[in-house]
Amino acid sequence: MRVGLTAILTLFLPAVGAGGDGEARFWVLRLPGERYPVQEQVVAKPVYETESFVLFLAQGQTLPAENRLPSGGLPAVLGQLEVARNRLLKWQGAPPPPKVVVLVWDNPWPEAAWFSPFDLMGEEKALTYGYHANPGPVLVAAFPYAGSQAWANTAALVEAYFLAATLPPDDPFPTAMSRSAARWFAYRVGAAPPRVLWGHQEPHRPGPSSWSPASDQGWGPLLVEYLAQTLGPHAAAELARRQNAPQGALASVFAAYRPDTRPEDALAAFWPALWQAPWPQETAPENPLASAPRPELLAWTVGSRPASGQASVGVGGGGLFVVEGDGSPPLPLALLGDPGGRWVGAMQKASPWGLGPLQPVVFDGTGAARVEVPTLAAQERLLVFVGVLPHPSGEADHRFLTLQWGLAWSPRASPNRVQERLRDLAFKRFGEATPALRARVTETLKVLGGLAPPRGSMESIASRYAWSPQAGNVVGALIGEAEKRGLAADREAFLRTTPWGTTAEWENVVIRLPGSSPRRLPLVLAAHWDATASDPWLAFRSARGIRDNALGVVTALETAALLARRPRNITVEVAFLAGGCHDAAGAQAFLASRQGKVAVWMELEKLWSRDAADPAKLVVRLGDTTSLVVPRLPPLFRRWGLAVDLAQDPPPAHTGSALAAGGGAVTITFSGPNGGLSAPWPPEAELANASPEYVLLLAEALADLISAIGGQ
């Protein structure tokens, strides 16, 4: 073994435990059925070393079979990593991590190879997130692919190395854009074929469309290739390094390397660049834009004939309108995109003799644009390229946005009938107080969604994930929001310990509204305040869901404000629970502190559903303990304009309803209907889709229900 391996063993063994025969112990992550990573230690032995990498084999594992490796075996894999390291060294001007461990460990994870971002933080900071850190980066490789797909094993290792070498240590949880840059890098150093740039992982299966939302599994890496051609190959590493820039990685990179160009203008030219890219020639250098699929057709119409229609474009996606000429005077083309997206466009005249100059298509703040179609001969076409900019945060945004178009047509946004109905109902119920109440609800949702700072703070909440160091800020914000409504709230702390030996203090927030009969067991209205995400790293970076569960929290706050002004016999405790996304940890602690003695447990979970026909409909799940109030539920909520479905299936496992029912409590769980699609939206989009009036009406209905149960 070389001196480098001795240094690796010296670094790791004292920190995480030593074994015999050069064994070392490493902290590794796995992602089982839960919605968060779990950690464990594995023992491994070194089996191969290069100048910059040491390969370890986990205890009980075998080396990958030949059909899972490139020609040349494991030395070729590490040789590819050396190529990647040298390329980064050339682009960055400073060496990446000096020595990196590659650990062969066969364990399920969404990627074929991965690394723990906590390794970049160091142990002290990693513990604030509830995890341990290795003394240096450890790339974990499972080698799941075989045969013709074996290249993906090496490519995944290169991607993991790229991220470990470029992500900022202060917040190293990769965004979707950083992962797109990593996938592009694997192609650029020869570890992956060009088709991965547009999501064709397997050649016999069609990949995503150009109008699909951009992601690292779709056309996101192809955009990085365009940026590399526009700004230079270092742009990919800079996208990852600058992922936490306040203005977003894209804007930060352009400001640093092309300050005279707006990202919007550059990205508007991305779709025409795909259309115009020359097909590969023997004497021309390789250009993956040439072999990529062309932007897909959104509509084809004749420029002199009135017509209209609509298309859907994903955030970060784009497509093409073709306006055909017939020699007649043309009509203007009007476009109206969903204002929730940042629309860009460009147009170009095409004929059998060539292409005309590229001209911008300018969308205003409402998503509207007007294209003056030139006179087109019978063989001429106007190509109108339209796209939606990726989300500025660099996170995946899975929305499909509507784009209406028409010739001789005045664009008009389609009304939201459900929102209009709720606004009318709220005004009838609350009169002139409606605007102030609506503003209060909206302000609280903005605070919980990280879109506005809490009262007395200069910084917005970055994440409501229970293991995030930001959790304390969320608790402070909840107490401040209660005070806005004239309510006193208490903190109830409890310890959360993991199987891998980390501990944190989490806090529930409780508003207690005493009743006139103190001997009666209390009624609890609960909502978990924490949030999570389908992507484990997005949860740490930016779990700020409005539906899950900010709407439940603000509804409980408004209900508490109403109940504080009403007499009742029963004591009501309004509980905002931590760890709802972690085995109902907050509900467990709350019930344990009261020996499980509650009369009624009502919980709000994932209210509203953007994909349902009636997003305001309530799905109510009742526990096994019967209650005389059940027959009164539908008419009571109908009085406030809300429909109710009584469901037979059990409540979600991460609610406290099942725990409370075990103690004999009457349980009622309220949620929105299942709308089918559940792809994540950014909080500002969720907020725009939700209805503050729905919150106000539901709070009134809940207050009436609690009064009926608790007596007046």
XYZ file of C-alpha atoms in Angstrom:
712
model
C 0.000 0.000 0.000
C 1.071 3.568 -0.618
C 1.585 6.313 1.898
C -1.769 7.750 0.803
C -3.656 4.713 2.107
C -1.836 4.926 5.425
C -2.985 8.526 5.691
C -6.570 7.527 4.905
C -6.569 4.851 7.601
C -5.018 7.271 10.081
C -7.743 9.797 9.252
C -10.708 7.454 9.497
C -9.752 4.890 12.132
C -9.406 7.101 15.204
C -12.523 9.030 14.235
C -14.957 6.203 13.626
C -13.371 3.090 15.097
C -10.650 0.700 14.040
C -10.590 -2.968 13.238
C -7.895 -5.434 12.360
C -6.105 -5.959 9.047
C -6.499 -2.330 7.939
C -10.247 -2.269 8.523
C -12.052 1.049 8.786
C -15.578 2.046 9.783
C -17.646 4.462 7.754
C -20.933 6.209 8.363
C -23.279 5.462 5.456
C -26.820 6.486 4.565
C -29.650 4.365 3.261
C -33.178 5.267 2.285
C -35.713 2.648 3.377
C -39.477 3.032 3.188
C -39.463 6.053 5.490
C -39.367 9.554 4.110
C -35.941 10.363 5.539
C -32.431 8.837 5.350
C -31.209 6.572 8.134
C -27.579 6.110 9.066
C -25.442 3.202 10.119
C -21.803 2.191 10.339
C -20.179 -0.387 8.090
C -16.797 -2.055 8.428
C -14.702 -2.216 5.270
C -11.257 -3.253 4.062
C -9.109 -1.479 1.450
C -8.690 -3.402 -1.798
C -7.271 -0.947 -4.338
C -5.668 2.490 -4.416
C -4.782 5.151 -6.957
C -3.160 8.532 -6.507
C -6.386 10.231 -5.355
C -8.790 7.412 -4.473
C -8.889 4.377 -2.182
C -11.406 1.603 -2.851
C -12.880 -0.155 0.196
C -15.097 -3.256 0.224
C -17.771 -3.388 2.927
C -17.807 -6.398 5.220
C -20.018 -9.205 3.889
C -19.966 -7.773 0.349
C -18.321 -9.117 -2.790
C -16.573 -7.155 -5.501
C -18.764 -6.282 -8.501
C -19.035 -8.893 -11.229
C -17.291 -8.276 -14.548
C -20.572 -7.529 -16.323
C -21.082 -4.549 -13.977
C -17.697 -2.999 -14.742
C -16.120 -1.374 -17.787
C -13.369 -3.035 -19.723
C -10.392 -2.968 -17.405
C -12.423 -3.644 -14.259
C -12.124 -1.672 -11.034
C -8.818 -0.025 -12.044
C -10.686 1.458 -15.019
C -13.407 2.781 -12.716
C -10.894 4.545 -10.488
C -8.996 5.661 -13.587
C -12.171 7.381 -14.778
C -12.424 9.122 -11.407
C -8.825 10.310 -11.786
C -9.760 11.792 -15.169
C -12.699 13.547 -13.515
C -10.473 14.897 -10.760
C -7.935 16.282 -13.226
C -10.669 17.914 -15.295
C -12.070 19.655 -12.232
C -8.585 20.732 -11.223
C -8.128 22.326 -14.640
C -11.475 24.171 -14.497
C -11.474 25.217 -10.860
C -7.845 26.240 -10.490
C -7.757 24.642 -7.029
C -7.525 20.932 -6.266
C -10.634 19.004 -5.213
C -10.463 16.898 -2.018
C -6.952 15.364 -1.885
C -7.969 11.774 -1.104
C -11.407 10.258 -1.474
C -12.785 6.913 -0.300
C -14.878 4.792 -2.667
C -16.886 2.268 -0.661
C -18.459 -0.736 -2.400
C -21.666 -1.383 -0.463
C -24.756 -2.934 -2.002
C -27.694 -1.076 -0.501
C -30.788 0.482 -2.072
C -30.607 4.196 -2.827
C -32.235 6.214 -5.608
C -28.858 6.525 -7.360
C -26.291 3.876 -8.265
C -23.681 5.853 -6.316
C -24.052 8.569 -3.730
C -22.290 10.434 -0.970
C -23.360 11.983 2.307
C -23.470 15.794 2.229
C -22.808 15.682 5.974
C -19.245 14.559 5.185
C -18.577 18.041 3.771
C -19.816 19.768 6.950
C -17.744 18.120 9.614
C -19.051 16.246 12.651
C -20.020 19.254 14.763
C -22.331 20.802 12.191
C -23.617 17.442 10.956
C -24.851 16.655 14.474
C -27.118 19.721 14.341
C -28.916 17.912 11.508
C -29.075 14.653 13.473
C -26.370 12.781 11.547
C -22.699 11.877 11.816
C -20.016 12.930 9.347
C -17.042 10.999 8.067
C -13.700 12.839 8.299
C -13.642 13.095 4.513
C -15.893 12.414 1.516
C -16.966 8.792 1.069
C -18.474 7.819 -2.289
C -20.741 4.791 -1.854
C -21.226 2.604 -4.922
C -23.702 -0.264 -5.302
C -22.952 -1.187 -8.957
C -26.594 -2.199 -9.662
C -26.409 -2.019 -13.475
C -25.151 -4.873 -15.637
C -24.437 -5.572 -19.285
C -25.139 -2.779 -21.720
C -26.122 -0.463 -18.851
C -22.965 -1.054 -16.788
C -21.609 2.340 -17.861
C -24.224 3.907 -15.533
C -22.358 2.565 -12.483
C -19.187 4.465 -13.329
C -21.168 7.523 -14.451
C -22.984 7.647 -11.099
C -19.644 7.562 -9.253
C -18.369 10.447 -11.382
C -21.547 12.404 -10.624
C -21.184 11.784 -6.897
C -17.549 12.861 -7.018
C -18.422 16.041 -8.912
C -20.943 17.004 -6.223
C -18.575 16.162 -3.362
C -15.885 18.314 -4.978
C -18.004 21.345 -5.904
C -20.893 21.774 -3.446
C -20.519 24.515 -0.816
C -19.745 22.998 2.609
C -22.078 25.425 4.405
C -25.143 23.928 2.691
C -24.093 20.923 0.607
C -27.508 19.431 -0.117
C -27.601 19.322 -3.937
C -30.304 21.084 -5.894
C -31.795 19.623 -9.063
C -29.680 22.054 -11.083
C -26.501 20.931 -9.308
C -27.411 17.326 -10.085
C -28.014 18.298 -13.717
C -24.501 19.770 -13.771
C -23.146 16.542 -12.283
C -24.857 14.452 -14.954
C -23.495 16.721 -17.657
C -20.019 16.338 -16.153
C -20.244 12.545 -16.358
C -20.937 12.929 -20.080
C -18.187 15.511 -20.531
C -15.454 13.275 -19.086
C -16.583 10.293 -21.178
C -18.346 8.283 -18.456
C -21.848 8.596 -19.965
C -23.291 8.721 -23.503
C -24.714 12.000 -24.876
C -28.315 10.764 -24.566
C -28.237 11.205 -20.762
C -28.273 14.947 -21.427
C -31.926 14.744 -22.437
C -33.016 11.916 -20.143
C -32.710 8.921 -22.462
C -31.149 6.670 -19.854
C -32.140 3.608 -21.852
C -32.075 3.860 -25.662
C -35.081 1.580 -26.180
C -37.350 3.752 -24.002
C -38.515 7.260 -24.915
C -37.243 9.997 -22.630
C -39.007 13.134 -21.401
C -40.432 15.629 -23.869
C -38.975 19.087 -24.413
C -42.059 20.596 -22.777
C -41.696 18.430 -19.646
C -40.452 20.140 -16.467
C -36.666 20.336 -16.431
C -34.864 17.952 -14.085
C -31.591 16.076 -13.813
C -33.475 13.065 -15.217
C -34.817 15.119 -18.140
C -33.495 17.973 -20.274
C -31.747 19.745 -17.389
C -28.249 18.443 -18.305
C -28.821 19.551 -21.910
C -29.351 23.098 -20.652
C -26.037 22.798 -18.786
C -24.359 21.782 -22.074
C -25.781 24.918 -23.684
C -24.443 27.014 -20.797
C -21.048 25.322 -21.147
C -20.987 26.282 -24.827
C -22.128 29.809 -23.977
C -20.042 30.551 -20.860
C -17.350 27.871 -20.882
C -17.126 24.393 -19.346
C -16.396 25.818 -15.894
C -20.038 26.965 -15.777
C -21.162 23.519 -14.601
C -18.921 23.548 -11.527
C -19.971 27.122 -10.831
C -23.660 26.176 -10.897
C -23.010 23.732 -8.055
C -20.634 26.006 -6.171
C -23.107 28.921 -6.335
C -26.291 26.933 -5.681
C -26.943 28.914 -2.489
C -26.514 32.364 -4.053
C -29.392 34.652 -2.988
C -30.303 35.467 -6.598
C -30.029 31.821 -7.671
C -27.200 29.879 -9.268
C -28.031 30.808 -12.872
C -28.227 34.529 -12.208
C -25.066 34.388 -10.107
C -23.079 32.603 -12.823
C -24.180 35.061 -15.512
C -23.423 38.025 -13.248
C -19.901 36.694 -12.718
C -19.022 35.569 -16.250
C -21.370 37.414 -18.602
C -22.615 40.539 -16.779
C -23.806 42.138 -20.019
C -26.260 39.269 -20.707
C -29.464 38.572 -18.848
C -30.098 34.893 -18.098
C -33.582 35.341 -19.564
C -32.151 36.408 -22.927
C -29.599 33.609 -22.993
C -32.134 30.940 -22.105
C -34.656 32.277 -24.628
C -32.038 31.412 -27.262
C -31.610 27.867 -25.884
C -34.587 26.424 -27.768
C -33.639 27.966 -31.150
C -30.083 26.705 -30.572
C -31.430 23.160 -30.324
C -33.415 23.669 -33.507
C -30.519 25.143 -35.472
C -27.630 23.007 -34.192
C -25.821 21.536 -37.238
C -26.038 17.812 -37.655
C -22.764 15.987 -36.911
C -20.206 15.899 -39.701
C -16.977 13.945 -39.950
C -14.830 17.082 -39.894
C -16.818 18.924 -37.202
C -16.194 18.608 -33.466
C -18.775 16.720 -31.455
C -21.773 18.866 -30.530
C -24.423 17.090 -28.430
C -26.932 19.821 -29.264
C -26.873 18.503 -32.819
C -27.838 14.972 -31.848
C -30.378 16.016 -29.211
C -34.102 15.868 -29.974
C -35.543 19.074 -31.376
C -38.028 21.202 -29.402
C -41.432 19.593 -29.747
C -44.393 21.125 -31.511
C -46.921 22.975 -29.360
C -49.152 24.092 -32.245
C -49.169 24.543 -36.038
C -51.481 27.098 -37.606
C -51.915 29.185 -40.756
C -51.050 32.834 -40.148
C -53.991 34.337 -42.056
C -56.775 32.315 -40.398
C -58.261 33.002 -36.952
C -57.476 30.160 -34.564
C -56.849 29.576 -30.885
C -55.853 26.820 -28.509
C -53.766 26.029 -25.492
C -50.750 23.926 -24.591
C -49.005 22.852 -21.400
C -45.357 23.628 -20.763
C -43.434 22.414 -17.726
C -41.241 24.743 -15.707
C -37.831 24.651 -17.371
C -39.343 23.157 -20.527
C -40.184 24.632 -23.889
C -41.555 24.020 -27.341
C -42.311 25.439 -30.744
C -45.198 27.173 -32.497
C -45.145 27.063 -36.291
C -47.086 29.759 -38.153
C -47.506 28.739 -41.795
C -47.650 31.274 -44.605
C -50.043 31.313 -47.560
C -49.255 34.710 -49.067
C -52.270 36.389 -47.415
C -52.025 39.232 -44.867
C -51.234 37.651 -41.486
C -53.010 38.054 -38.179
C -51.174 38.913 -34.919
C -50.389 36.011 -32.593
C -51.315 36.520 -28.927
C -49.799 34.365 -26.176
C -50.904 34.174 -22.554
C -48.932 32.008 -20.154
C -49.731 31.179 -16.571
C -48.323 34.157 -14.611
C -46.835 31.705 -12.091
C -44.002 31.029 -14.565
C -41.238 33.191 -16.006
C -41.900 32.928 -19.732
C -39.290 33.591 -22.416
C -39.459 33.388 -26.175
C -37.786 34.023 -29.489
C -38.934 33.899 -33.108
C -37.294 33.306 -36.448
C -38.471 33.328 -40.036
C -37.715 30.139 -41.965
C -37.807 29.452 -45.669
C -36.285 26.940 -48.085
C -33.429 29.424 -48.533
C -32.442 29.737 -44.906
C -33.245 31.218 -41.534
C -33.787 34.861 -40.722
C -32.337 36.678 -37.696
C -33.477 35.641 -34.219
C -35.799 38.165 -32.589
C -37.052 38.249 -28.985
C -40.604 37.514 -27.915
C -41.222 39.601 -24.804
C -43.655 38.433 -22.123
C -44.926 40.934 -19.569
C -45.508 40.300 -15.860
C -48.926 38.782 -16.513
C -47.488 36.180 -18.888
C -48.812 37.920 -22.014
C -46.924 38.474 -25.272
C -47.889 39.729 -28.730
C -46.168 38.555 -31.890
C -46.575 40.646 -35.036
C -46.529 37.941 -37.684
C -44.805 39.133 -40.876
C -46.235 38.442 -44.296
C -45.292 34.886 -45.162
C -45.147 33.332 -48.602
C -46.547 29.867 -49.177
C -43.205 28.190 -48.479
C -42.292 30.340 -45.483
C -42.846 29.698 -41.794
C -42.514 31.703 -38.598
C -40.933 29.642 -35.832
C -41.957 30.871 -32.388
C -39.971 29.255 -29.568
C -41.484 29.516 -26.097
C -40.119 28.262 -22.792
C -40.394 28.668 -19.034
C -37.291 29.516 -17.046
C -36.233 26.997 -14.387
C -37.101 27.890 -10.819
C -34.539 30.438 -9.555
C -33.733 28.276 -6.529
C -32.422 25.527 -8.794
C -34.850 23.059 -7.226
C -37.028 20.839 -9.389
C -40.385 22.471 -10.112
C -42.788 19.876 -11.476
C -45.579 22.222 -12.508
C -47.122 22.163 -15.969
C -48.247 25.682 -16.845
C -50.989 26.544 -19.304
C -50.091 28.585 -22.366
C -53.046 29.970 -24.342
C -52.531 31.193 -27.864
C -54.603 32.647 -30.657
C -54.594 34.500 -33.954
C -56.990 37.487 -33.977
C -57.745 36.639 -30.342
C -57.704 38.660 -27.144
C -56.062 36.685 -24.336
C -58.118 36.215 -21.205
C -57.240 34.236 -18.102
C -59.706 31.482 -17.246
C -61.586 32.155 -14.000
C -61.113 29.850 -11.015
C -64.687 28.928 -10.131
C -63.811 27.340 -6.783
C -61.838 30.382 -5.659
C -64.648 32.708 -6.760
C -67.233 30.678 -4.848
C -65.171 30.727 -1.666
C -64.569 34.467 -1.959
C -68.294 35.093 -2.316
C -69.079 32.855 0.665
C -66.468 34.548 2.829
C -67.751 38.019 2.011
C -71.315 36.987 2.866
C -70.152 35.576 6.217
C -67.573 38.144 7.279
C -68.550 41.270 5.383
C -66.126 44.172 5.598
C -63.809 42.210 7.900
C -62.961 39.826 5.059
C -59.931 41.703 3.611
C -58.207 42.027 6.999
C -58.850 38.383 7.893
C -57.682 37.261 4.478
C -54.494 39.311 4.802
C -53.760 37.784 8.215
C -54.082 34.258 6.891
C -51.937 35.056 3.854
C -49.212 36.649 5.984
C -49.007 33.564 8.215
C -48.826 31.242 5.204
C -46.019 33.374 3.778
C -44.089 33.125 7.042
C -44.480 29.338 7.240
C -43.698 28.999 3.534
C -40.465 30.968 3.897
C -41.784 33.730 1.659
C -41.684 36.452 4.341
C -39.656 36.756 7.576
C -41.378 36.155 10.916
C -42.165 39.149 13.065
C -38.995 40.527 14.643
C -36.675 38.630 12.281
C -34.717 39.674 9.230
C -34.480 36.182 7.729
C -37.185 33.969 6.291
C -37.539 30.334 7.311
C -35.365 28.194 5.021
C -36.849 24.818 5.988
C -39.467 23.425 8.367
C -37.849 19.987 8.363
C -37.754 18.845 11.991
C -34.051 17.908 11.810
C -33.093 21.228 10.249
C -31.258 23.716 12.485
C -33.992 26.142 11.393
C -36.566 24.283 13.525
C -36.140 26.682 16.429
C -36.987 29.604 14.155
C -40.220 27.871 13.162
C -41.256 27.472 16.802
C -40.543 31.144 17.455
C -42.582 32.086 14.384
C -45.547 30.002 15.599
C -45.527 31.743 18.971
C -45.403 35.099 17.189
C -48.346 34.177 14.955
C -50.352 33.140 18.039
C -49.582 36.472 19.687
C -50.869 38.295 16.580
C -54.229 36.692 17.338
C -54.118 37.545 21.039
C -53.252 33.995 22.071
C -50.628 32.789 24.555
C -48.617 29.772 23.439
C -46.250 27.526 25.391
C -43.260 25.506 24.259
C -43.194 21.832 25.204
C -39.765 20.366 24.549
C -38.921 16.693 24.195
C -35.871 14.713 23.126
C -35.666 12.871 19.845
C -32.984 10.172 19.669
C -32.025 8.225 16.554
C -30.904 4.593 16.315
C -27.488 5.868 15.183
C -26.946 7.762 18.430
C -27.755 11.409 17.715
C -30.135 13.423 19.879
C -31.953 16.708 19.426
C -34.466 18.740 21.376
C -37.684 19.228 19.440
C -40.581 21.433 20.519
C -44.336 21.302 20.310
C -46.250 24.576 20.621
C -49.487 24.448 22.605
C -52.291 26.994 23.057
C -54.448 26.118 26.076
C -58.022 27.427 26.213
C -59.486 26.480 29.626
C -63.111 25.370 29.888
C -65.604 25.823 32.713
C -65.388 22.117 33.648
C -61.697 21.549 34.463
C -62.273 17.917 35.441
C -63.281 16.943 31.930
C -60.555 15.503 29.723
C -59.442 18.005 27.076
C -60.272 18.180 23.404
C -57.139 18.485 21.255
C -56.988 20.205 17.872
C -53.626 19.229 16.343
C -51.566 19.962 13.247
C -47.912 19.079 12.672
C -45.834 22.142 11.840
C -42.894 20.370 10.205
C -42.584 19.512 6.530
C -40.625 17.113 4.365
C -40.043 16.387 0.676
C -39.852 13.394 -1.631
C -36.220 14.276 -2.321
C -34.302 13.649 0.934
C -31.931 16.570 0.332
C -34.696 19.003 -0.582
C -36.174 18.380 2.877
C -33.006 19.672 4.535
C -32.660 22.568 2.107
C -36.170 23.804 1.639
C -39.118 21.844 3.097
C -41.702 24.618 3.291
C -44.895 22.986 2.053
C -48.104 25.018 2.150
C -50.461 22.064 1.839
C -48.242 19.886 4.046
C -48.907 21.315 6.522
C -48.934 25.131 6.704
C -52.625 25.225 5.803
C -53.399 22.934 8.737
C -51.370 25.102 11.100
C -52.962 28.404 10.101
C -56.447 26.850 10.186
C -55.794 25.683 13.744
C -54.574 29.186 14.662
C -57.728 30.804 13.266
C -59.895 28.217 15.031
C -58.130 28.950 18.323
C -58.748 32.679 17.864
C -62.477 32.000 17.415
C -62.704 29.608 20.374
C -60.939 32.086 22.677
C -63.999 34.325 22.348
C -66.556 31.569 22.984
C -67.589 30.022 26.323
C -67.361 26.240 26.553
C -67.335 23.487 29.171
C -64.419 21.462 27.835
C -60.796 22.597 27.846
C -59.344 22.864 24.355
C -55.649 22.430 23.609
C -54.486 23.527 20.166
C -51.237 21.656 19.520
C -48.692 22.363 16.806
C -46.592 19.231 16.694
C -42.974 18.617 15.723
C -41.900 15.467 13.956
C -45.147 14.708 12.184
C -42.990 13.465 9.324
C -40.934 11.349 11.747
C -43.237 8.694 13.180
C -45.591 11.271 14.727
C -42.872 12.095 17.270
C -44.592 15.273 18.450
C -47.919 13.515 18.962
C -46.177 10.750 20.916
C -44.518 13.288 23.223
C -47.716 15.315 23.652
C -49.807 12.290 24.590
C -47.105 10.856 26.847
C -46.952 14.101 28.823
C -50.703 13.741 29.477
C -50.646 9.968 30.076
C -52.729 9.611 26.919
C -55.755 11.155 28.634
C -57.649 13.183 26.051
C -61.348 13.021 25.284
C -61.265 14.020 21.603
C -58.388 14.218 19.151
C -58.995 16.276 16.005
C -56.152 16.617 13.516
C -55.675 18.671 10.358
C -53.483 17.067 7.698
C -52.867 18.089 4.063
C -55.905 20.285 3.614
C -56.842 21.435 0.107
C -55.857 19.522 -3.011
C -54.818 21.365 -6.122
C -55.462 18.379 -8.406
C -58.989 17.518 -7.224
C -62.172 18.655 -8.950
C -63.206 20.373 -5.712
C -59.992 21.136 -3.798
C -62.009 22.536 -0.876
C -63.835 19.276 -0.181
C -63.012 17.742 3.196
C -62.239 14.069 3.701
C -63.063 13.073 7.287
C -61.719 9.890 8.862
C -63.330 8.756 12.109
C -61.787 6.503 14.708
C -63.360 3.362 16.114
C -64.771 5.154 19.165
C -68.283 6.284 18.267
C -69.522 9.813 18.854
C -72.983 11.345 18.748
C -71.562 14.267 16.776
C -70.889 12.181 13.650
C -74.361 12.609 12.086
C -74.052 16.358 12.568
C -70.768 16.667 10.691
C -71.966 17.062 7.067
C -74.721 19.630 7.725
C -72.510 21.619 10.098
C -69.791 22.001 7.470
C -72.300 22.556 4.659
C -73.477 25.603 6.604
C -70.082 27.121 5.858
C -70.071 26.025 2.208
C -67.813 22.998 2.640
C -68.641 19.517 1.375
C -67.644 16.497 3.480
C -66.815 12.916 2.520
C -66.733 10.353 5.323
C -63.878 7.971 4.516
C -63.553 4.416 5.767
C -59.778 4.046 5.477
C -57.528 4.781 8.476
C -55.850 8.175 8.918
C -52.273 8.666 7.666
C -49.733 6.791 9.774
C -47.757 9.902 10.672
C -50.734 11.591 12.378
C -51.444 11.277 16.081
C -54.996 10.004 15.550
C -54.113 6.315 15.821
C -52.094 6.982 18.983
C -54.921 8.908 20.622
C -57.467 6.273 19.635
C -55.364 3.693 21.468
C -56.115 5.597 24.656
C -59.851 5.580 24.023
C -60.208 9.071 22.542
C -62.723 9.989 19.869
C -60.601 10.827 16.812
C -61.518 12.902 13.775
C -58.926 13.527 11.058
C -59.540 16.187 8.412
C -57.695 16.303 5.102
C -58.216 17.339 1.514
C -59.232 14.914 -1.243
C -56.621 12.812 -2.979
C -56.125 14.557 -6.270
C -53.945 11.970 -7.967
C -50.797 13.912 -8.810
C -48.521 14.839 -5.928
C -45.398 16.235 -7.611
C -43.901 18.983 -5.455
C -44.580 22.627 -6.159
C -42.560 25.539 -4.769
C -44.264 27.287 -1.839
C -45.091 30.461 -3.769
C -46.989 28.378 -6.346
C -48.823 26.446 -3.638
C -49.758 29.715 -1.952
C -51.125 31.172 -5.186
C -53.229 28.040 -5.677
C -54.613 27.925 -2.119
C -57.534 29.954 -0.770
C -57.326 32.076 2.411
C -61.135 32.176 2.399
C -61.167 28.388 2.624
C -59.079 28.628 5.807
C -61.454 31.182 7.336
C -64.581 29.192 6.515
C -63.070 25.927 7.731
C -61.982 27.572 10.995
C -65.551 28.723 11.626
C -66.879 25.230 10.932
C -64.309 23.645 13.238
C -65.093 26.137 15.996
C -68.790 25.263 15.676
C -67.972 21.555 15.802
C -65.782 21.929 18.879
C -68.468 24.008 20.587
C -71.021 21.315 19.811
C -68.776 18.609 21.244
C -67.581 20.557 24.279
C -70.809 22.258 25.278
C -71.346 25.970 25.809
